[in-house]
Amino acid sequence: MQGFEFYNPTRIVFGAGKIAELARLVPANARVLVLYGGGSIKQNGTLDEVRAALHGHDVREFGGIEPNPRFETLLQAVEIVKTEQIDFLLAVGGGSVIDGTKFVAAAARYAGNDPWDILTTFGSTIQDAVPLGSVLTLPATGSEMNNGAVISRAGDDKLFFGSERTFPAFSILDPTKTYTLPPRQIANGAVDAFVHVMEQYLTYPAGALVQDRFAEGLLQTLIEVGPQALATPTDYTVRANLMWSATLALNGLIGAGAPQDWATHMLGHELTAVYGLDHAQTLAIVLPAMLQVRRADKRAKLLQYAERVWGLHEGSDDARIDAAIAHTRDFFERMGNPTHLAAYQIGSDAVERIVGQLARHGMTQLGERQDVTLDVSRRVLEASL
Amino acid sequence: MQGFEFYNPTRIVFGAGKIAELARLVPANARVLVLYGGGSIKQNGTLDEVRAALHGHDVREFGGIEPNPRFETLLQAVEIVKTEQIDFLLAVGGGSVIDGTKFVAAAARYAGNDPWDILTTFGSTIQDAVPLGSVLTLPATGSEMNNGAVISRAGDDKLFFGSERTFPAFSILDPTKTYTLPPRQIANGAVDAFVHVMEQYLTYPAGALVQDRFAEGLLQTLIEVGPQALATPTDYTVRANLMWSATLALNGLIGAGAPQDWATHMLGHELTAVYGLDHAQTLAIVLPAMLQVRRADKRAKLLQYAERVWGLHEGSDDARIDAAIAHTRDFFERMGNPTHLAAYQIGSDAVERIVGQLARHGMTQLGERQDVTLDVSRRVLEASL
């Protein structure tokens, strides 16, 4: 087990009807800005529920945060926070809204000249941030219980930042709020969570026995409840386990003390930036190819994954690894996410284009051993066609 | 899955040599009281390491906190905190020292007349507490990452309290600090952690699929590393996994959203109060008997436990349950903890004596369904002889 520091002060309030707890959770005298996305929370009644819970609070609203939240949009919210002297932000939505709200929180109190520097310094220059909370409506990214965010900007830039100042103070997780989500978003969320776990698990054995067991438990749960969540959208137990699994997949716990990969995410981000694919679609495409191309380096963990997660005990080592990768691909496909670029009408010219993006962003030493060079990424992309 | 609130702001700093981080973690201008137990940290160099890391800080020391920390002893530390205007407490030791330090933290700022009321109100009357941190030397109770404490007082009283004010701000977990522990303490710690998990897991199915998987992962890890920790005391990976498992066994995570039992602990506390047995010894005695007596109520979870934790797939349901309970008993015995009262020279008169204690403490409706009456407890004690 590697040395680590684990710190996660976000309060999780979980269950049906918990939005009413906002009355207690949001500071009574705060000037509050509620941030949200494209308006589905207006149609399904969630915004009304939030408004009712905050009755008596001093509240303003800011809608229109996009999937892959954009720097330019968020700067408009920063302006409101400054001019209206907002001192509490409430994100109501999925990972994009929460990520965007974290950026607004940091940018509104940023001492530097250009808030984009928050991204280019990965958050290390953040000294202060407006306190924030969240109401999660879409289980996927884990942003509700971590301090990280991914922000996009015109010109194919999609970058990450994180800071201890940008943990949500609380997040409300009400599984019934996911009942009306489109199947595509549920499918994407399950795949996103699954790959988050894999990035922190499928590396090499490092004596992190507890972390391995927890990761395997999350993968097994996602494999069990993912298809059920599509088949029976209003099954509370299924949605509750999907939601809590997605949160635990990226709250820092399973990665603490374990080697981490994240190469699949880096290639995926470039595919989204260039072709506009959903984040989870890119992960479903890249991960099986990544495991195939790097199977020698990941051999021991692939065998453990085959046995413990997929129950594969028969056949040669290579046959079990092949089967584990095939099962992984099949899970993504059953969740409605094709696992080849061709299914999205993207051809072989993508290979050099994405390699060029990776080069431009300095992504030349990816993976748990920093040995995923541009040449390895090229082979992964070729295997993704 | 039941609704829940999960909040745990303790920062974990994990790894060899991490005591040096105290220089950063303890506030620079604080007046610090270092609290410890019976002096083993003097002999093994840990106290010197703490002193060196706090060089330049304003530090006082208070030693002599007992196993099953006593109210009367802790009040002496409360007096020092008040007269010396201490504003940071650092516990260096195992669960007893950390529990005791939590009590000192709360009692020193308690507004009521009698600090024992903190226990009789289970901590609900705590409004403020002195900030505290810990250096853990003994993996067992999980106190380093929760807000609870168990305190004893003359007259066979052993009571619990908890408060959000008494989370450690940080805890340093250095597995190498456990190398010199007596085997009995390592054995006790592994059993204690194992039973903590079982109290939150072995109840009835409640759709907490993730929590079940995490609990099973902790049990599997403890079964794997527990005997290794006795056989090879300086194996870093083994000790690291034992230490982190014990913390995760009782930091609130696996119990959030799941039914909880704790009847074994209540009977165990009375056995310690009356006969002075180690806490873990009492758990090793009571748990197998508890599972046997309540096997009908716990049937579904016992079968899940048999299959997933012990890999028992053959034979009838009852045969697999029998085997799972036998494996549990055998694990405790292999860890050096006999599982019958007779092994501690305690005879059948213990049954009514402990039932009397339970009655006196109002422990008449224990367990996950509050149906462990005094009569059920009597049968469990009879099965423990």
Short mmCIF file of C-alpha atoms in Angstrom, two decimals, chain B residues 97-334:
data_model
loop_
_atom_site.label_atom_id
_atom_site.label_comp_id
_atom_site.label_asym_id
_atom_site.label_seq_id
_atom_site.Cartn_x
_atom_site.Cartn_y
_atom_site.Cartn_z
CA VAL B 97 -6.35 6.91 24.56
CA ILE B 98 -8.28 8.42 21.64
CA ASP B 99 -11.65 7.74 23.29
CA GLY B 100 -10.40 9.29 26.50
CA THR B 101 -9.07 12.33 24.65
CA LYS B 102 -12.46 12.85 23.00
CA PHE B 103 -14.03 12.89 26.44
CA VAL B 104 -11.46 15.36 27.72
CA ALA B 105 -12.12 17.55 24.66
CA ALA B 106 -15.85 17.65 25.35
CA ALA B 107 -15.71 17.79 29.15
CA ALA B 108 -13.28 20.73 29.20
CA ARG B 109 -15.84 22.88 27.41
CA TYR B 110 -18.98 21.32 28.87
CA ALA B 111 -21.57 23.82 30.04
CA GLY B 112 -23.42 21.46 32.37
CA ASN B 113 -22.62 20.77 36.01
CA ASP B 114 -21.55 17.11 35.88
CA PRO B 115 -19.43 15.89 32.94
CA TRP B 116 -20.79 12.34 33.45
CA ASP B 117 -24.00 13.71 31.93
CA ILE B 118 -22.13 13.66 28.60
CA LEU B 119 -22.34 9.87 28.82
CA THR B 120 -25.89 9.57 30.08
CA THR B 121 -27.07 11.83 27.23
CA PHE B 122 -24.93 9.91 24.69
CA GLY B 123 -23.19 13.17 23.74
CA SER B 124 -26.31 15.04 22.69
CA THR B 125 -25.61 17.82 25.22
CA ILE B 126 -22.14 18.60 23.79
CA GLN B 127 -22.07 22.13 22.34
CA ASP B 128 -18.34 22.61 21.97
CA ALA B 129 -15.08 20.69 22.31
CA VAL B 130 -11.35 21.36 22.21
CA PRO B 131 -9.99 20.42 18.74
CA LEU B 132 -8.07 17.15 18.73
CA GLY B 133 -5.88 14.99 16.54
CA SER B 134 -4.42 11.52 16.98
CA VAL B 135 -1.40 9.36 16.30
CA LEU B 136 -2.69 5.80 16.17
CA THR B 137 -0.42 3.05 17.48
CA LEU B 138 -2.89 0.15 17.74
CA PRO B 139 -5.32 -0.81 14.95
CA ALA B 140 -8.56 -1.95 16.54
CA THR B 141 -11.39 0.33 17.55
CA GLY B 142 -11.68 2.77 14.65
CA SER B 143 -11.81 5.68 17.10
CA GLU B 144 -9.20 7.48 14.98
CA MET B 145 -11.82 8.15 12.29
CA ASN B 146 -15.12 8.47 14.11
CA ASN B 147 -16.65 10.71 16.74
CA GLY B 148 -17.56 8.10 19.34
CA ALA B 149 -15.99 7.05 22.62
CA VAL B 150 -16.64 4.53 25.39
CA ILE B 151 -15.82 5.62 28.93
CA SER B 152 -15.86 3.60 32.16
CA ARG B 153 -16.51 4.66 35.73
CA ALA B 154 -16.20 2.95 39.09
CA GLY B 155 -19.27 0.81 39.75
CA ASP B 156 -19.36 -1.31 36.58
CA ASP B 157 -20.51 1.55 34.34
CA LYS B 158 -19.25 1.56 30.76
CA LEU B 159 -21.12 3.97 28.51
CA PHE B 160 -20.87 5.47 25.03
CA PHE B 161 -21.09 9.00 23.67
CA GLY B 162 -20.62 10.63 20.26
CA SER B 163 -20.81 14.14 18.80
CA GLU B 164 -19.85 15.86 15.56
CA ARG B 165 -17.63 18.04 17.75
CA THR B 166 -15.40 15.11 18.69
CA PHE B 167 -14.13 13.90 15.32
CA PRO B 168 -10.33 14.03 15.27
CA ALA B 169 -9.26 16.80 12.88
CA PHE B 170 -6.57 14.40 11.69
CA SER B 171 -5.22 10.97 12.50
CA ILE B 172 -1.76 9.71 11.60
CA LEU B 173 -1.64 5.99 10.80
CA ASP B 174 1.90 4.63 10.55
CA PRO B 175 1.81 0.83 10.17
CA THR B 176 5.43 0.48 11.33
CA LYS B 177 4.34 1.76 14.76
CA THR B 178 2.44 -1.51 15.24
CA TYR B 179 5.50 -3.75 14.75
CA THR B 180 6.37 -3.82 18.45
CA LEU B 181 2.85 -4.44 19.76
CA PRO B 182 2.32 -7.62 21.81
CA PRO B 183 0.62 -10.37 19.73
CA ARG B 184 -2.38 -10.26 22.07
CA GLN B 185 -3.10 -6.65 21.13
CA ILE B 186 -2.82 -7.37 17.40
CA ALA B 187 -5.11 -10.38 17.81
CA ASN B 188 -7.60 -8.33 19.79
CA GLY B 189 -7.52 -5.54 17.23
CA ALA B 190 -8.28 -7.86 14.33
CA VAL B 191 -11.16 -9.50 16.21
CA ASP B 192 -12.53 -6.13 17.29
CA ALA B 193 -12.51 -4.83 13.72
CA PHE B 194 -14.06 -8.06 12.43
CA VAL B 195 -16.95 -7.84 14.89
CA HIS B 196 -17.46 -4.13 14.14
CA VAL B 197 -18.08 -5.11 10.54
CA MET B 198 -20.34 -8.01 11.50
CA GLU B 199 -22.53 -5.78 13.70
CA GLN B 200 -23.27 -3.62 10.64
CA TYR B 201 -23.54 -6.47 8.13
CA LEU B 202 -24.95 -9.66 9.61
CA THR B 203 -28.56 -8.50 10.11
CA TYR B 204 -31.16 -8.85 7.34
CA PRO B 205 -31.14 -7.93 3.63
CA ALA B 206 -32.08 -4.27 3.22
CA GLY B 207 -31.00 -3.51 -0.33
CA ALA B 208 -27.72 -1.95 0.81
CA LEU B 209 -25.77 -3.77 -1.88
CA VAL B 210 -22.71 -1.53 -1.88
CA GLN B 211 -22.45 -1.55 1.90
CA ASP B 212 -22.67 -5.36 1.88
CA ARG B 213 -19.86 -5.62 -0.67
CA PHE B 214 -17.64 -3.26 1.32
CA ALA B 215 -18.34 -5.16 4.53
CA GLU B 216 -17.53 -8.47 2.85
CA GLY B 217 -14.32 -6.96 1.48
CA LEU B 218 -13.24 -5.90 4.96
CA LEU B 219 -14.05 -9.31 6.42
CA GLN B 220 -12.12 -11.08 3.66
CA THR B 221 -9.14 -8.76 4.19
CA LEU B 222 -9.14 -9.31 7.96
CA ILE B 223 -9.34 -13.09 7.49
CA GLU B 224 -6.39 -12.86 5.10
CA VAL B 225 -4.09 -10.52 7.01
CA GLY B 226 -5.04 -11.27 10.63
CA PRO B 227 -3.07 -14.52 10.99
CA GLN B 228 -0.25 -13.11 8.84
CA ALA B 229 0.02 -10.14 11.20
CA LEU B 230 0.72 -12.57 14.06
CA ALA B 231 3.12 -14.72 12.03
CA THR B 232 5.21 -11.93 10.46
CA PRO B 233 4.97 -8.82 12.67
CA THR B 234 7.14 -6.59 10.48
CA ASP B 235 5.42 -7.22 7.13
CA TYR B 236 4.47 -3.68 6.14
CA THR B 237 1.75 -4.63 3.64
CA VAL B 238 0.04 -6.92 6.15
CA ARG B 239 0.11 -4.35 8.94
CA ALA B 240 -1.01 -1.55 6.59
CA ASN B 241 -4.05 -3.52 5.47
CA LEU B 242 -4.90 -4.55 9.03
CA MET B 243 -4.66 -0.92 10.13
CA TRP B 244 -6.72 0.56 7.29
CA SER B 245 -9.34 -2.21 7.57
CA ALA B 246 -9.81 -1.53 11.28
CA THR B 247 -10.32 2.17 10.56
CA LEU B 248 -12.82 1.54 7.76
CA ALA B 249 -14.68 -0.99 9.90
CA LEU B 250 -16.08 1.76 12.09
CA ASN B 251 -15.85 5.12 10.32
CA GLY B 252 -19.58 5.21 9.53
CA LEU B 253 -19.29 4.18 5.89
CA ILE B 254 -20.40 0.54 5.86
CA GLY B 255 -23.18 1.21 8.36
CA ALA B 256 -24.68 4.18 6.51
CA GLY B 257 -28.01 3.06 5.07
CA ALA B 258 -27.83 -0.44 6.55
CA PRO B 259 -29.53 -1.98 9.61
CA GLN B 260 -27.21 -2.42 12.58
CA ASP B 261 -27.17 -4.94 15.40
CA TRP B 262 -24.64 -4.17 18.24
CA ALA B 263 -26.17 -6.71 20.65
CA THR B 264 -22.84 -8.58 20.77
CA HIS B 265 -21.13 -5.39 21.89
CA MET B 266 -23.68 -4.70 24.61
CA LEU B 267 -23.24 -8.16 26.12
CA GLY B 268 -19.50 -7.84 25.68
CA HIS B 269 -19.35 -4.52 27.52
CA GLU B 270 -21.03 -6.10 30.52
CA LEU B 271 -18.57 -9.00 30.50
CA THR B 272 -15.68 -6.54 30.53
CA ALA B 273 -17.28 -4.45 33.26
CA VAL B 274 -17.87 -7.45 35.53
CA TYR B 275 -14.98 -9.82 34.75
CA GLY B 276 -12.34 -7.51 33.29
CA LEU B 277 -11.97 -9.48 30.06
CA ASP B 278 -10.41 -7.67 27.10
CA HIS B 279 -13.05 -6.12 24.86
CA ALA B 280 -12.11 -8.36 21.92
CA GLN B 281 -12.16 -11.47 24.10
CA THR B 282 -15.77 -10.76 24.99
CA LEU B 283 -16.67 -10.29 21.32
CA ALA B 284 -14.99 -13.56 20.34
CA ILE B 285 -17.06 -15.32 23.00
CA VAL B 286 -20.41 -13.70 22.31
CA LEU B 287 -20.58 -13.37 18.52
CA PRO B 288 -20.60 -17.09 17.55
CA ALA B 289 -23.24 -17.77 20.20
CA MET B 290 -25.28 -14.76 19.06
CA LEU B 291 -25.25 -16.01 15.45
CA GLN B 292 -26.24 -19.49 16.57
CA VAL B 293 -29.13 -18.40 18.81
CA ARG B 294 -30.48 -15.88 16.29
CA ARG B 295 -29.84 -17.94 13.15
CA ALA B 296 -33.49 -17.92 12.11
CA ASP B 297 -33.74 -14.12 12.11
CA LYS B 298 -30.37 -13.74 10.42
CA ARG B 299 -30.85 -16.62 7.99
CA ALA B 300 -30.64 -14.75 4.67
CA LYS B 301 -27.57 -12.79 5.67
CA LEU B 302 -25.89 -15.86 7.18
CA LEU B 303 -26.26 -17.62 3.83
CA GLN B 304 -24.83 -14.60 2.01
CA TYR B 305 -21.95 -14.46 4.50
CA ALA B 306 -21.29 -18.18 4.08
CA GLU B 307 -21.11 -17.90 0.32
CA ARG B 308 -19.35 -14.60 -0.24
CA VAL B 309 -16.97 -14.42 2.71
CA TRP B 310 -16.15 -18.09 3.30
CA GLY B 311 -16.77 -19.43 -0.21
CA LEU B 312 -19.22 -22.09 1.02
CA HIS B 313 -21.33 -23.31 -1.89
CA GLU B 314 -21.95 -26.98 -1.03
CA GLY B 315 -24.49 -28.64 1.23
CA SER B 316 -27.85 -27.64 2.63
CA ASP B 317 -28.64 -24.13 3.80
CA ASP B 318 -28.33 -25.17 7.42
CA ALA B 319 -25.07 -26.96 6.78
CA ARG B 320 -23.60 -23.85 5.17
CA ILE B 321 -24.76 -21.69 8.08
CA ASP B 322 -23.23 -24.14 10.55
CA ALA B 323 -19.99 -24.09 8.61
CA ALA B 324 -19.92 -20.27 8.44
CA ILE B 325 -20.38 -19.97 12.20
CA ALA B 326 -17.71 -22.65 12.74
CA HIS B 327 -15.31 -20.79 10.44
CA THR B 328 -15.95 -17.58 12.37
CA ARG B 329 -15.21 -19.31 15.66
CA ASP B 330 -12.11 -20.89 14.19
CA PHE B 331 -10.85 -17.51 12.96
CA PHE B 332 -11.13 -16.05 16.44
CA GLU B 333 -9.37 -19.07 17.94
CA ARG B 334 -6.56 -18.87 15.37
#
